[in-house]
Coordinates of N, CA and C in Angstrom, one line a residue:
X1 N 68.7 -68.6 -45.2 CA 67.9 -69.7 -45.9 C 67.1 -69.0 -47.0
X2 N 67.1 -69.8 -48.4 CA 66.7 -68.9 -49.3 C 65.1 -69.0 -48.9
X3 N 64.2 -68.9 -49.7 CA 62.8 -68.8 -50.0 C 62.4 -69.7 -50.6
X4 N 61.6 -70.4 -50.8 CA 61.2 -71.8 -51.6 C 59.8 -71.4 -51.4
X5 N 58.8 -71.9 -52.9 CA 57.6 -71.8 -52.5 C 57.2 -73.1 -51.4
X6 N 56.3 -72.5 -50.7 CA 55.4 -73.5 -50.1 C 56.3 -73.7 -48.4
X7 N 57.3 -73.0 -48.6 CA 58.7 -73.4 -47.5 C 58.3 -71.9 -46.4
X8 N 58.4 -72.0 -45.3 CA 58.8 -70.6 -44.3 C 59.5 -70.3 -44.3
X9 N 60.1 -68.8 -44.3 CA 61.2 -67.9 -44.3 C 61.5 -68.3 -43.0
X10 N 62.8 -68.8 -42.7 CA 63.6 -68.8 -41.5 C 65.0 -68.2 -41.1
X11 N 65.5 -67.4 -39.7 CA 66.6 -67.1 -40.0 C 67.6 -68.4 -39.6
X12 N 67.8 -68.8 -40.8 CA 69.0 -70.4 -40.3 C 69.6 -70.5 -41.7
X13 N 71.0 -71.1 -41.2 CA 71.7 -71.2 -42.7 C 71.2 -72.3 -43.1
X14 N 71.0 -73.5 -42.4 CA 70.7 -74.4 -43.2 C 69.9 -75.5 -42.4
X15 N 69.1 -75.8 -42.8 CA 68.1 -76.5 -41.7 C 69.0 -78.2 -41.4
X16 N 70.0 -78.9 -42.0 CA 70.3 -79.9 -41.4 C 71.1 -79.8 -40.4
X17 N 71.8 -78.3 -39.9 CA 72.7 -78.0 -39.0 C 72.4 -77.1 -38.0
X18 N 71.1 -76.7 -38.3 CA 70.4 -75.5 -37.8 C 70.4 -75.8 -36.4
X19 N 70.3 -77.1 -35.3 CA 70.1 -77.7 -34.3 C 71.6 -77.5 -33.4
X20 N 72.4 -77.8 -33.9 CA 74.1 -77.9 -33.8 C 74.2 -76.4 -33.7
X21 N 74.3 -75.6 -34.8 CA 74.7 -74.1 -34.4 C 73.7 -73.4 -33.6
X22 N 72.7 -73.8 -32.8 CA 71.7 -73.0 -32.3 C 72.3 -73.8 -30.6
X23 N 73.1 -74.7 -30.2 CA 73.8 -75.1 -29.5 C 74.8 -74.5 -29.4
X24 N 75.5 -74.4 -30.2 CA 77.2 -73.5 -30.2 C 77.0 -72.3 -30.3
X25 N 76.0 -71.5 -30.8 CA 75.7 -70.3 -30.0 C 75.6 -70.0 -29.0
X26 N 74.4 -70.9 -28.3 CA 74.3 -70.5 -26.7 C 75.5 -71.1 -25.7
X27 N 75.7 -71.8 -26.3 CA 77.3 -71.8 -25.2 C 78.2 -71.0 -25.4
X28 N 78.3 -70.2 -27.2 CA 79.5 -69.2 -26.9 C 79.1 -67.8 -26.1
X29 N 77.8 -67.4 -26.2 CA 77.2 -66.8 -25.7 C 77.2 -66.7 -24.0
X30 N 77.2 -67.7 -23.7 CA 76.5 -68.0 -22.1 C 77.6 -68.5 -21.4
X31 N 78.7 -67.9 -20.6 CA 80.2 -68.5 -20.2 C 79.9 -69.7 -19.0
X32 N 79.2 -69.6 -18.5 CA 78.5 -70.6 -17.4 C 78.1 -71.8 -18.0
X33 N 78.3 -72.1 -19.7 CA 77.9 -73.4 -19.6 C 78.7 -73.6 -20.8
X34 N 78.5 -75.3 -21.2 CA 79.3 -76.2 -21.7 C 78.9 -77.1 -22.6
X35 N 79.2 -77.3 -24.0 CA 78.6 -78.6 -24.6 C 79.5 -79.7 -24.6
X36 N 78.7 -81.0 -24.1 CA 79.4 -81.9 -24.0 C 79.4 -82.9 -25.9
X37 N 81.2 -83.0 -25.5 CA 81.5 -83.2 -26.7 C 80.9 -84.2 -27.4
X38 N 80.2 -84.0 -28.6 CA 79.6 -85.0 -29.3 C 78.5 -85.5 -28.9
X39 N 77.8 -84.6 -28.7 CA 76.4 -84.6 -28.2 C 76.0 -83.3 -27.9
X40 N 74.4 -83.4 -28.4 CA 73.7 -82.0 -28.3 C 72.9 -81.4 -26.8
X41 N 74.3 -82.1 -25.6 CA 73.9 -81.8 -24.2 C 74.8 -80.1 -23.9
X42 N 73.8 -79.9 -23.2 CA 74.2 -78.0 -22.8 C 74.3 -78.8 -21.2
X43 N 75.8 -78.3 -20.3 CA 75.8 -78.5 -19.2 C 76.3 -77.4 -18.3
X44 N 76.1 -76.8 -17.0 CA 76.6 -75.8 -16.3 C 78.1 -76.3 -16.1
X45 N 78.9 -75.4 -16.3 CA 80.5 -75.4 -16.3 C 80.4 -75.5 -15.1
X46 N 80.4 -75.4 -14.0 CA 80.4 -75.6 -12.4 C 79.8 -76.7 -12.0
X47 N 79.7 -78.2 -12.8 CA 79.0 -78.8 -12.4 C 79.4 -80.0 -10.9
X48 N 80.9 -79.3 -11.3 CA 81.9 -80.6 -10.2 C 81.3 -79.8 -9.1
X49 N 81.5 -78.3 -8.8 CA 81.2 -78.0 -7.3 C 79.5 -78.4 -7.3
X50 N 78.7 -78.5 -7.9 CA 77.4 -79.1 -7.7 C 77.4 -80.5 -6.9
X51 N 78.3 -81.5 -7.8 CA 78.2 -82.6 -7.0 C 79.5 -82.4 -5.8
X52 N 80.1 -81.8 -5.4 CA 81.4 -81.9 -4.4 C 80.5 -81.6 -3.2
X53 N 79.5 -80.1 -3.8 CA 78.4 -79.9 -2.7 C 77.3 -80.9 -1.8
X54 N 77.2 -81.8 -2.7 CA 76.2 -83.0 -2.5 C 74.8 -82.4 -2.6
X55 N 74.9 -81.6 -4.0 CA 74.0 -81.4 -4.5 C 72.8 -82.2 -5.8
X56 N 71.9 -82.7 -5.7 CA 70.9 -83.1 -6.8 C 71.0 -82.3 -8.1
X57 N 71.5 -83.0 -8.7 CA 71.5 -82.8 -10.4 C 69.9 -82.5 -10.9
X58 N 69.9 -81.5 -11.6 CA 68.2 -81.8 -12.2 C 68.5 -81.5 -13.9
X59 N 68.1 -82.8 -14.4 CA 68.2 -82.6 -16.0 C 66.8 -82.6 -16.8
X60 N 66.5 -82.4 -17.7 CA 65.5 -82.1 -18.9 C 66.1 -82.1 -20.1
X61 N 65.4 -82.1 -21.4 CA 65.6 -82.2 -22.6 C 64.4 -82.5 -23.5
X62 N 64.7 -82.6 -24.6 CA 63.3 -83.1 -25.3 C 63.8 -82.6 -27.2
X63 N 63.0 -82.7 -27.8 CA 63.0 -82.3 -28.9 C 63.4 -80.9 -29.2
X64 N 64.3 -80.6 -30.6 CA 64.3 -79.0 -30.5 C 62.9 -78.4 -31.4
X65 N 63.4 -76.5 -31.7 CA 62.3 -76.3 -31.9 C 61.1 -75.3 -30.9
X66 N 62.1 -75.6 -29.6 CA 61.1 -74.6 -28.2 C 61.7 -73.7 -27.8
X67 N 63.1 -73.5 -28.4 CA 64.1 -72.6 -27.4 C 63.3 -71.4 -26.9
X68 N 63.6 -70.9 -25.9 CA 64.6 -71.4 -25.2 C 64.6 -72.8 -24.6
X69 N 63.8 -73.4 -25.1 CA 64.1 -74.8 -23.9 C 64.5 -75.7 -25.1
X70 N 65.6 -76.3 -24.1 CA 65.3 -76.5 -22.6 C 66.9 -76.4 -22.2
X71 N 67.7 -75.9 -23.3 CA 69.2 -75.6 -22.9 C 69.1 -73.7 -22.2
X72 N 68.0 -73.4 -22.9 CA 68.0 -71.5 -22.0 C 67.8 -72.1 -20.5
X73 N 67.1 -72.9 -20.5 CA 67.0 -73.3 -18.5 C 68.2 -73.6 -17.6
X74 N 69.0 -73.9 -18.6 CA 70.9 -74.7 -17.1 C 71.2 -73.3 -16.8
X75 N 70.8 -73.7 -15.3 CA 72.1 -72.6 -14.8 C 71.9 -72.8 -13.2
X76 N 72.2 -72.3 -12.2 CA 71.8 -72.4 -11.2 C 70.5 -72.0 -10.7
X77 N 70.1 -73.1 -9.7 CA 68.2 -72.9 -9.7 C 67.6 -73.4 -10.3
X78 N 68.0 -73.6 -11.6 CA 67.4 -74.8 -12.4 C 67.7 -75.6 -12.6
X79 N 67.7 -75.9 -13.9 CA 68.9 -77.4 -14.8 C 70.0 -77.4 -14.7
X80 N 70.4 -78.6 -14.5 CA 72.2 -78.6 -14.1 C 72.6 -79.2 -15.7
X81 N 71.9 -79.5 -16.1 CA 72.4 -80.3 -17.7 C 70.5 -80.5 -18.6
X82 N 70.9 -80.4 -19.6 CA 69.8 -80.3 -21.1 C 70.3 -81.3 -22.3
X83 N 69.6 -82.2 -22.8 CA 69.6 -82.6 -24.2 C 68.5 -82.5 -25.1
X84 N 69.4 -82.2 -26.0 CA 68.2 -81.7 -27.4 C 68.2 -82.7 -28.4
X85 N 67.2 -83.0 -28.8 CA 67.0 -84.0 -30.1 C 67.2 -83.2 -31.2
X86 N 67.3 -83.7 -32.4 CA 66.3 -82.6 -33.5 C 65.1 -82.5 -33.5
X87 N 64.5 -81.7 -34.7 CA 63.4 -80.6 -34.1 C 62.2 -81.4 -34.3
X88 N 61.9 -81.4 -32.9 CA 60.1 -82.2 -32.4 C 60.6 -83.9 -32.8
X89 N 61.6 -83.8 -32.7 CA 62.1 -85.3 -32.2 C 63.2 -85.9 -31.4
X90 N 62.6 -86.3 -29.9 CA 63.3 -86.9 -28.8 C 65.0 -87.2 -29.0
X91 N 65.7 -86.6 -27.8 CA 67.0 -87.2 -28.5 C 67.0 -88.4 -28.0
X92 N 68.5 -89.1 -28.5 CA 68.8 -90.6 -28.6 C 68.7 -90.7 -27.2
X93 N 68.8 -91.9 -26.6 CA 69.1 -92.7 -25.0 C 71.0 -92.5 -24.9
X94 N 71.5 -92.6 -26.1 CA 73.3 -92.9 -26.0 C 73.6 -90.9 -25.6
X95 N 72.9 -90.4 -26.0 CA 72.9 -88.5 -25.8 C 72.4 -88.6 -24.4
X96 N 71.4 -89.0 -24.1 CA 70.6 -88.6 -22.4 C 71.6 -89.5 -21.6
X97 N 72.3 -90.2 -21.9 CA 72.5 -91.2 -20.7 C 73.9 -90.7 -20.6
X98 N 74.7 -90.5 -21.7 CA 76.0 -89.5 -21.9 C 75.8 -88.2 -20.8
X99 N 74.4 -87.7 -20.7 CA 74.6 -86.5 -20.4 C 74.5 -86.7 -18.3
X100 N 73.9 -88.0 -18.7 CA 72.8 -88.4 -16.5 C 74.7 -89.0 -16.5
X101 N 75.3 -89.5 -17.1 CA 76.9 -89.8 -16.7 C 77.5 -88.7 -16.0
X102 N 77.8 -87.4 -16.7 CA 78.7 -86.4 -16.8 C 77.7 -86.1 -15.4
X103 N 77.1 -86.1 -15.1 CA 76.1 -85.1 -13.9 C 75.9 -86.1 -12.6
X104 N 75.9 -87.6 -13.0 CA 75.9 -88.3 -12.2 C 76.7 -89.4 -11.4
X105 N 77.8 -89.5 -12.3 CA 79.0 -90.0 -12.0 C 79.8 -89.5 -10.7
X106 N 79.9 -90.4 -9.6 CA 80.3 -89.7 -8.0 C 79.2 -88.2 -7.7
X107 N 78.3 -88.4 -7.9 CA 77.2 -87.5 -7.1 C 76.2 -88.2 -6.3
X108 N 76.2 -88.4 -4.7 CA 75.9 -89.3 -4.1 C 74.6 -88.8 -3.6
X109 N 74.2 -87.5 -4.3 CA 72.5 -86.8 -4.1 C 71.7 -87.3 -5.4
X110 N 72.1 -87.5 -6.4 CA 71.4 -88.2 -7.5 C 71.3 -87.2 -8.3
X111 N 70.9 -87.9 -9.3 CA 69.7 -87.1 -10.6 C 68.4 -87.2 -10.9
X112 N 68.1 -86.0 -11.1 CA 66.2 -86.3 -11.4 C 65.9 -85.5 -12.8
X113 N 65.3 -86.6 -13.1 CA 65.1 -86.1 -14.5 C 63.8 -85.7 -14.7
X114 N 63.4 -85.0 -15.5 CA 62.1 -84.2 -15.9 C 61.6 -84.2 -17.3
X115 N 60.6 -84.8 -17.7 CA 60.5 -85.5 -18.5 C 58.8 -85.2 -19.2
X116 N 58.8 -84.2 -20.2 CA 57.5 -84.2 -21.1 C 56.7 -85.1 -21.0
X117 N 55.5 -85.0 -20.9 CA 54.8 -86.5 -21.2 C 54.5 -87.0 -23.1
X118 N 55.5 -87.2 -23.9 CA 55.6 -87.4 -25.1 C 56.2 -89.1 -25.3
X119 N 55.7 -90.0 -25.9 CA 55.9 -91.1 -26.2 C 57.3 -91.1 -26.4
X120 N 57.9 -90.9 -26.9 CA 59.4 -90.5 -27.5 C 60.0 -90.5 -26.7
X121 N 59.9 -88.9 -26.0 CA 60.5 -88.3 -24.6 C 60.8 -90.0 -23.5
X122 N 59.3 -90.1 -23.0 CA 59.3 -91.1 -22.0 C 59.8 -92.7 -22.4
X123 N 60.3 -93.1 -23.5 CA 60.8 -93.8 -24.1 C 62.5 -94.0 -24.3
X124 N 62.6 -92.9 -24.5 CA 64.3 -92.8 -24.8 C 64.6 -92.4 -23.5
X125 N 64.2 -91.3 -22.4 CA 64.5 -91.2 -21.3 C 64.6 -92.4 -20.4
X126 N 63.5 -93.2 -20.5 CA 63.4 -94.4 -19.3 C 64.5 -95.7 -19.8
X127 N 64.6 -95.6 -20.8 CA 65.7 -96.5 -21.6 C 67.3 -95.9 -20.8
X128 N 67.5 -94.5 -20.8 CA 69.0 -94.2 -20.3 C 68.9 -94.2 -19.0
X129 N 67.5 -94.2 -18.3 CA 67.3 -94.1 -16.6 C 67.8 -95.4 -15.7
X130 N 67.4 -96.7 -17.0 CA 67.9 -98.0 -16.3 C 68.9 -98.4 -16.9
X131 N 69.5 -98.3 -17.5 CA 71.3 -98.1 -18.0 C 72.0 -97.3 -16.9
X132 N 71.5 -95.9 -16.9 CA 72.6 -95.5 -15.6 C 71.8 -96.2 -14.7
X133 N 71.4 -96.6 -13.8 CA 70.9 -97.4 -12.7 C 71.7 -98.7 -13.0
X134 N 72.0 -99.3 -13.6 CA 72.7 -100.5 -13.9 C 73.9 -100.1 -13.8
X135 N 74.7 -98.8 -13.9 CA 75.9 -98.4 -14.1 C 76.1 -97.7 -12.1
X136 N 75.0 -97.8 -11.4 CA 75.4 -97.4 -10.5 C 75.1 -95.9 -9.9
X137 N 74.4 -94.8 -11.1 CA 74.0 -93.8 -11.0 C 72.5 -93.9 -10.3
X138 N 71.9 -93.1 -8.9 CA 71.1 -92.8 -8.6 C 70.4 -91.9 -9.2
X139 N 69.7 -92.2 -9.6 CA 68.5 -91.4 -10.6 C 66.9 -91.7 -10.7
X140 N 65.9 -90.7 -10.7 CA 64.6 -90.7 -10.7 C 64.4 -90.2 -12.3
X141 N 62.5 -90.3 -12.6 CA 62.3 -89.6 -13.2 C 61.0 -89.0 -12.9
X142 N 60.5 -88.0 -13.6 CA 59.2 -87.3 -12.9 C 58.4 -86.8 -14.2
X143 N 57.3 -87.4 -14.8 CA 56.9 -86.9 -16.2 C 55.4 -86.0 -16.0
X144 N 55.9 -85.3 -16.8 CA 55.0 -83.8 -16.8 C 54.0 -83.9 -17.6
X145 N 52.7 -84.0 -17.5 CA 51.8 -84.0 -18.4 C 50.5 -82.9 -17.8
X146 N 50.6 -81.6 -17.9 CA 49.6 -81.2 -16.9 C 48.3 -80.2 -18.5
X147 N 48.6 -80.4 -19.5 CA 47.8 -80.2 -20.8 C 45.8 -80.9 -20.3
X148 N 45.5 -79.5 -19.8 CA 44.2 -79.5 -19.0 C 42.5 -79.8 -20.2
X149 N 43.4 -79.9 -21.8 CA 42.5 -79.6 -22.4 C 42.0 -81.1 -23.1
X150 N 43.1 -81.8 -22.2 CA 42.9 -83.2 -23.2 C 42.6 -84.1 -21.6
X151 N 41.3 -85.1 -22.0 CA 41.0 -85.8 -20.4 C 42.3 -87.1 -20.5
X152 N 42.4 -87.6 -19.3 CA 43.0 -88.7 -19.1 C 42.2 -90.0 -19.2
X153 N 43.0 -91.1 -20.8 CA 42.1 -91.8 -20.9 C 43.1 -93.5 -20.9
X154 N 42.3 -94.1 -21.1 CA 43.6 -95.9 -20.8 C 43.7 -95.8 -22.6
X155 N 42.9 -95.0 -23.7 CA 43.2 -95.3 -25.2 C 44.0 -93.9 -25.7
X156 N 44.5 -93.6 -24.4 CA 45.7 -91.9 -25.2 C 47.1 -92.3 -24.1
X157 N 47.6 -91.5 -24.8 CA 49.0 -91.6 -23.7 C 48.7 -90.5 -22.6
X158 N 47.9 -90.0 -22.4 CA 47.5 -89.3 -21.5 C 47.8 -87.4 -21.7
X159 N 47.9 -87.1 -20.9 CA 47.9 -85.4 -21.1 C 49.2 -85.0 -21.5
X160 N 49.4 -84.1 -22.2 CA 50.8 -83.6 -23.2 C 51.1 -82.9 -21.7
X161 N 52.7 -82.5 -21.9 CA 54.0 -82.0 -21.0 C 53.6 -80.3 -22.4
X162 N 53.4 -79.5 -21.7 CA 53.5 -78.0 -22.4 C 54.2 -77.2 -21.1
X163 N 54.0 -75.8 -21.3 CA 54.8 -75.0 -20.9 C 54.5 -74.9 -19.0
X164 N 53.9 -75.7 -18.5 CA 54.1 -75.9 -17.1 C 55.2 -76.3 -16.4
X165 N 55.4 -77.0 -17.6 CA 56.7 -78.1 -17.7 C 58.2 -76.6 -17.0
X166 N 58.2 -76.0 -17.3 CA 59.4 -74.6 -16.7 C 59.3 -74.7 -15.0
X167 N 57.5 -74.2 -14.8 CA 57.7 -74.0 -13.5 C 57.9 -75.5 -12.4
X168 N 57.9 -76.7 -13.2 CA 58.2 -77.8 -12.2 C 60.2 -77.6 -12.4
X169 N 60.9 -77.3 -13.4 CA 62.1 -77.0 -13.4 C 62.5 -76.0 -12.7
X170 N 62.2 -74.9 -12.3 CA 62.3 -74.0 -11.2 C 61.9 -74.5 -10.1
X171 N 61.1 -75.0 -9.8 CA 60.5 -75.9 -8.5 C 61.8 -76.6 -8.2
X172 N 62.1 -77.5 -8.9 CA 63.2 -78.5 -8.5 C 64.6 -78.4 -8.5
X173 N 64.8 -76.9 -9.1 CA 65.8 -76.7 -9.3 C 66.1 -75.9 -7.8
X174 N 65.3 -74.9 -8.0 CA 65.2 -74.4 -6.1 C 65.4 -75.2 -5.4
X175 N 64.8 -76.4 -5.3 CA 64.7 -77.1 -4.0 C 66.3 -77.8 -4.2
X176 N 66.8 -78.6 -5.1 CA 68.1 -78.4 -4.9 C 69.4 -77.9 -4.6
X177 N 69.1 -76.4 -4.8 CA 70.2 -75.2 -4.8 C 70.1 -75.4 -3.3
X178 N 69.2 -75.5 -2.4 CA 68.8 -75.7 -1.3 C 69.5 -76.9 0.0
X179 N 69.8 -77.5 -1.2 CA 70.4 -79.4 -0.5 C 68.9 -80.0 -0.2
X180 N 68.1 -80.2 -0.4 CA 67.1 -81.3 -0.5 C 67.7 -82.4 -1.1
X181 N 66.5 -83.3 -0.3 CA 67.2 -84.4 -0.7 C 66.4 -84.8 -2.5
X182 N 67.0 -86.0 -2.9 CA 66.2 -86.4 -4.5 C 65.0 -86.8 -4.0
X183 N 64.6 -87.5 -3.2 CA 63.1 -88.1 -2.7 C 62.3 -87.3 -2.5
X184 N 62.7 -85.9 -2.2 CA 61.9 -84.6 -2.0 C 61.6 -83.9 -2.9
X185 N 62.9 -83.7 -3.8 CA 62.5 -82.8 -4.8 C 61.6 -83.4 -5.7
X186 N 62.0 -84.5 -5.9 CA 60.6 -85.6 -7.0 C 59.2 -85.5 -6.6
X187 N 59.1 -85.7 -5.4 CA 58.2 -85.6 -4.9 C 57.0 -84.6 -5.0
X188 N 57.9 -82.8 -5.0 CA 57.7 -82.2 -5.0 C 57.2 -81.6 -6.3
X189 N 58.0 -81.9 -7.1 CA 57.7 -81.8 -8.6 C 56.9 -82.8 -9.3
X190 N 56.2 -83.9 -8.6 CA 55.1 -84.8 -8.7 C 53.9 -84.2 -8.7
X191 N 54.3 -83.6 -7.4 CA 53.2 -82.8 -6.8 C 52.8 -81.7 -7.7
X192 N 53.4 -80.5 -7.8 CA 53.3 -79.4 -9.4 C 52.6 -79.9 -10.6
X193 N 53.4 -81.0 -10.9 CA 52.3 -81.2 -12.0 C 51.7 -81.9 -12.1
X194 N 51.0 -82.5 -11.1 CA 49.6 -83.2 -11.3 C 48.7 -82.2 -10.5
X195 N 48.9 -80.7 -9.9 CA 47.8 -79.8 -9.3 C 48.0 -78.6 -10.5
X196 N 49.1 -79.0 -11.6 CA 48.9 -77.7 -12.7 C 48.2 -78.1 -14.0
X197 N 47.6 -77.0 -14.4 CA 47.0 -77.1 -15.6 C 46.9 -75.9 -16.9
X198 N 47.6 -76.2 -17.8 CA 47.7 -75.6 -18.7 C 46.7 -75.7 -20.3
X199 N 47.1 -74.5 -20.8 CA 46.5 -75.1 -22.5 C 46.8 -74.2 -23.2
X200 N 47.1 -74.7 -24.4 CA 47.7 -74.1 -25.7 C 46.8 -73.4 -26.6
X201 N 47.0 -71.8 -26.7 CA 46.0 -71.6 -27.9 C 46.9 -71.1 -29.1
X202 N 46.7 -71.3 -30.6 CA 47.7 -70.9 -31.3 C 46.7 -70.1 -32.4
X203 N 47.7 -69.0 -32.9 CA 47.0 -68.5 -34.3 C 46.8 -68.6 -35.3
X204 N 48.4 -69.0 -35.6 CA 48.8 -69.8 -36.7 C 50.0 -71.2 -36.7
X205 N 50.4 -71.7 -37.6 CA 50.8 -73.0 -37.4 C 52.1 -72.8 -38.0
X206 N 53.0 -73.3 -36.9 CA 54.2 -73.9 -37.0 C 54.8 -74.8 -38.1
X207 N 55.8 -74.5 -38.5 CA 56.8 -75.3 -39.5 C 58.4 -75.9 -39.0
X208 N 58.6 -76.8 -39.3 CA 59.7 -77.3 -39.3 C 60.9 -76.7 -40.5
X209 N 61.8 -76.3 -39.8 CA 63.1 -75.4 -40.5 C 63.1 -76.4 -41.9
X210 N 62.9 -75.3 -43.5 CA 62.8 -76.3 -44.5 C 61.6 -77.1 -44.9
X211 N 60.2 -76.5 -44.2 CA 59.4 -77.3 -45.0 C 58.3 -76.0 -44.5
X212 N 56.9 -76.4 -45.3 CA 56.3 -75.7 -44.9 C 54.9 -75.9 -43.4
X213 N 54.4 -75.1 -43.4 CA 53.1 -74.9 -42.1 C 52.9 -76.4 -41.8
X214 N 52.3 -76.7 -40.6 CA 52.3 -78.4 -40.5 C 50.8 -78.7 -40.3
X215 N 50.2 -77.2 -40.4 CA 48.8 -77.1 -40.8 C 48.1 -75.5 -41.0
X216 N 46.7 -75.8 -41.4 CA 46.4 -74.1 -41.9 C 45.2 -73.8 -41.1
X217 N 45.2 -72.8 -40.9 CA 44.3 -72.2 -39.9 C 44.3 -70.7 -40.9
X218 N 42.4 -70.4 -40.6 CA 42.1 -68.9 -41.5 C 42.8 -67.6 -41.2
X219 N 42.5 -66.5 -41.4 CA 42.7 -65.1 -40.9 C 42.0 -65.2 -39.7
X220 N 41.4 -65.2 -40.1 CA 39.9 -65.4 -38.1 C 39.6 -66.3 -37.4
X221 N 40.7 -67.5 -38.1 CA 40.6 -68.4 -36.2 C 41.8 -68.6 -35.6
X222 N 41.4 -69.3 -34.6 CA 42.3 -69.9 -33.5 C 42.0 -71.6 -33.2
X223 N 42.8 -71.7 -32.8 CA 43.0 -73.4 -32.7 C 43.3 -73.2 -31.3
X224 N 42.2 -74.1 -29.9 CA 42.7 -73.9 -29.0 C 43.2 -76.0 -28.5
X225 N 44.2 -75.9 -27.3 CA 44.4 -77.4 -27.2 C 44.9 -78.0 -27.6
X226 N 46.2 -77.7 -28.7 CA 47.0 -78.1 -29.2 C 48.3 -78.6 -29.0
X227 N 49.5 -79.7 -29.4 CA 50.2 -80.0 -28.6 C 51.8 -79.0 -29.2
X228 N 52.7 -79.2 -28.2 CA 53.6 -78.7 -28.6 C 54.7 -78.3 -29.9
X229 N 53.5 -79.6 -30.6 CA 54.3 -79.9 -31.9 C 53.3 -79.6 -32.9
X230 N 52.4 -79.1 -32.5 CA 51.0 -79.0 -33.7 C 50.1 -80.1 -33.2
X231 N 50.1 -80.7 -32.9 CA 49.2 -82.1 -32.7 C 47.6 -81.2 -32.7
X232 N 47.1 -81.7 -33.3 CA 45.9 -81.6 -33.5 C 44.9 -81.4 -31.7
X233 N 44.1 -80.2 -31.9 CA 43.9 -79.5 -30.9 C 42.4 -79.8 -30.4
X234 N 41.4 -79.5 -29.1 CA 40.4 -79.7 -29.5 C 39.4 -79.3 -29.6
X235 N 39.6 -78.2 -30.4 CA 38.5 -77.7 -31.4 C 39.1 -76.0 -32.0
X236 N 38.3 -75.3 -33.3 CA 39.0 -74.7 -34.0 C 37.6 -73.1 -33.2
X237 N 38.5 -72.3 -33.7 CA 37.0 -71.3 -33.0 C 37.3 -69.8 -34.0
X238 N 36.5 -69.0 -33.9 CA 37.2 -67.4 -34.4 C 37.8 -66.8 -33.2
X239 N 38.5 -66.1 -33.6 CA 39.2 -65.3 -33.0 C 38.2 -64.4 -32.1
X240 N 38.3 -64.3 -30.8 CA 37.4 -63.8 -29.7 C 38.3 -62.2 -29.8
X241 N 37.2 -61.1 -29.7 CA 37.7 -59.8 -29.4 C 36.5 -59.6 -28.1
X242 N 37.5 -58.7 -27.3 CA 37.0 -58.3 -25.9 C 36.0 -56.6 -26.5
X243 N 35.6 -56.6 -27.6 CA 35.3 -55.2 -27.4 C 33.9 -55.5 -28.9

């Protein structure tokens, strides 16, 4: 990608495809897994012996932009399937529900889905949750908001899904590999992230492939509290040295 003022040097050929080849890489890369055709879902190639086992499906997804997540996570122990939106924006419900089919279709342990606490996320996800429930697929969902820096209020959507969000996917993905039941593993990963608490500190600010910074921060500060996507953090500070 060439250079543009005002633009971030990125290594991508082209930012309207950048999302697509950063998918077809890690599948050609990764022999254990699979893109399901015409959609930007990453699935484990073994997924029939998962359900033949009467094993729980556990999916995630969300916007791109974080890799490795949330397609670096399928594999056994974790994610059995991933959908990616474009970058820092939710994919479609016809993508997520495409993807809770392929994983849920004759799997008589279910699927549990794992779900950022992002308007978008919780929106498009709970939209494909009762579509496949109407189609006959058993399915939960479990939304992750454990972002310790922001309080829980009735005029916010409540605490952001940040990088805690992994260890409730290994949580649930364990308990799966396992044969637990869905009621348990949800449960369990209910449990994770409402006793975890995280928080974001950044140095500098993120860009979307093709445009520039999505904000400015000096040589000597830090921004701590911020959300996944930049979202405005709460409060800006210098840079602390231990010495």
């Amino acid at each position: 990608m060439a250079e543009q003022e005002g633009v971030a040097k990125k290594l991508v050929n082209d930012p309207t495809v950048a999302v697509d080849e950063a998918i077809s890489g890690l599948v050609m890369t990764t022999p254990t897994l699979v893109r399901l055709q015409g959609h930007r879902v990453v699935i484990r190639k073994d997924v029939d012996s998962v359900i033949t086992a009467g094993r729980v499906a556990i999916m995630s997804g969300g916007g791109s932009g974080h890799e490795p997540a949330m397609g670096g996570y399928v594999g056994r122990g974790m994610l059995t399937a991933a959908v990616a939106g474009a970058v820092f924006t939710s994919p479609p419900p016809a993508s997520i529900l495409a993807a809770i089919r392929e994983i849920g279709f004759g799997n008589k342990a279910g699927v549990l889905l794992i779900v950022m606490n992002y308007t978008g996320d919780r929106l498009n996800f709970g939209l494909a949750q009762e579509r496949a429930r109407l189609e006959g697929i058993k399915v939960q969902m479990v939304v992750v908001g454990e972002d310790c820096a922001l309080p829980v209020t009735e005029k916010t959507a409540g605490r952001r899904g940040l990088c805690g969000t992994i260890l409730v996917h290994k949580i649930s993905g364990a308990m799966a590999d396992q044969g637990c039941s869905l009621e348990e593993i949800a449960a369990a990963a209910e449990a994770a992230a409402r006793d975890m608490g995280t928080m974001s500190v950044s140095l500098s600010a993120c860009s979307v492939p093709g445009k520039g910074p999505s904000f400015v921060l000096q040589e000597d500060e830090m921004e701590l509290g911020l959300g996944i996507h930049g979202e405005a953090g709460i409060r800006r500070d210098k840079v602390w040295c231990n010495y």
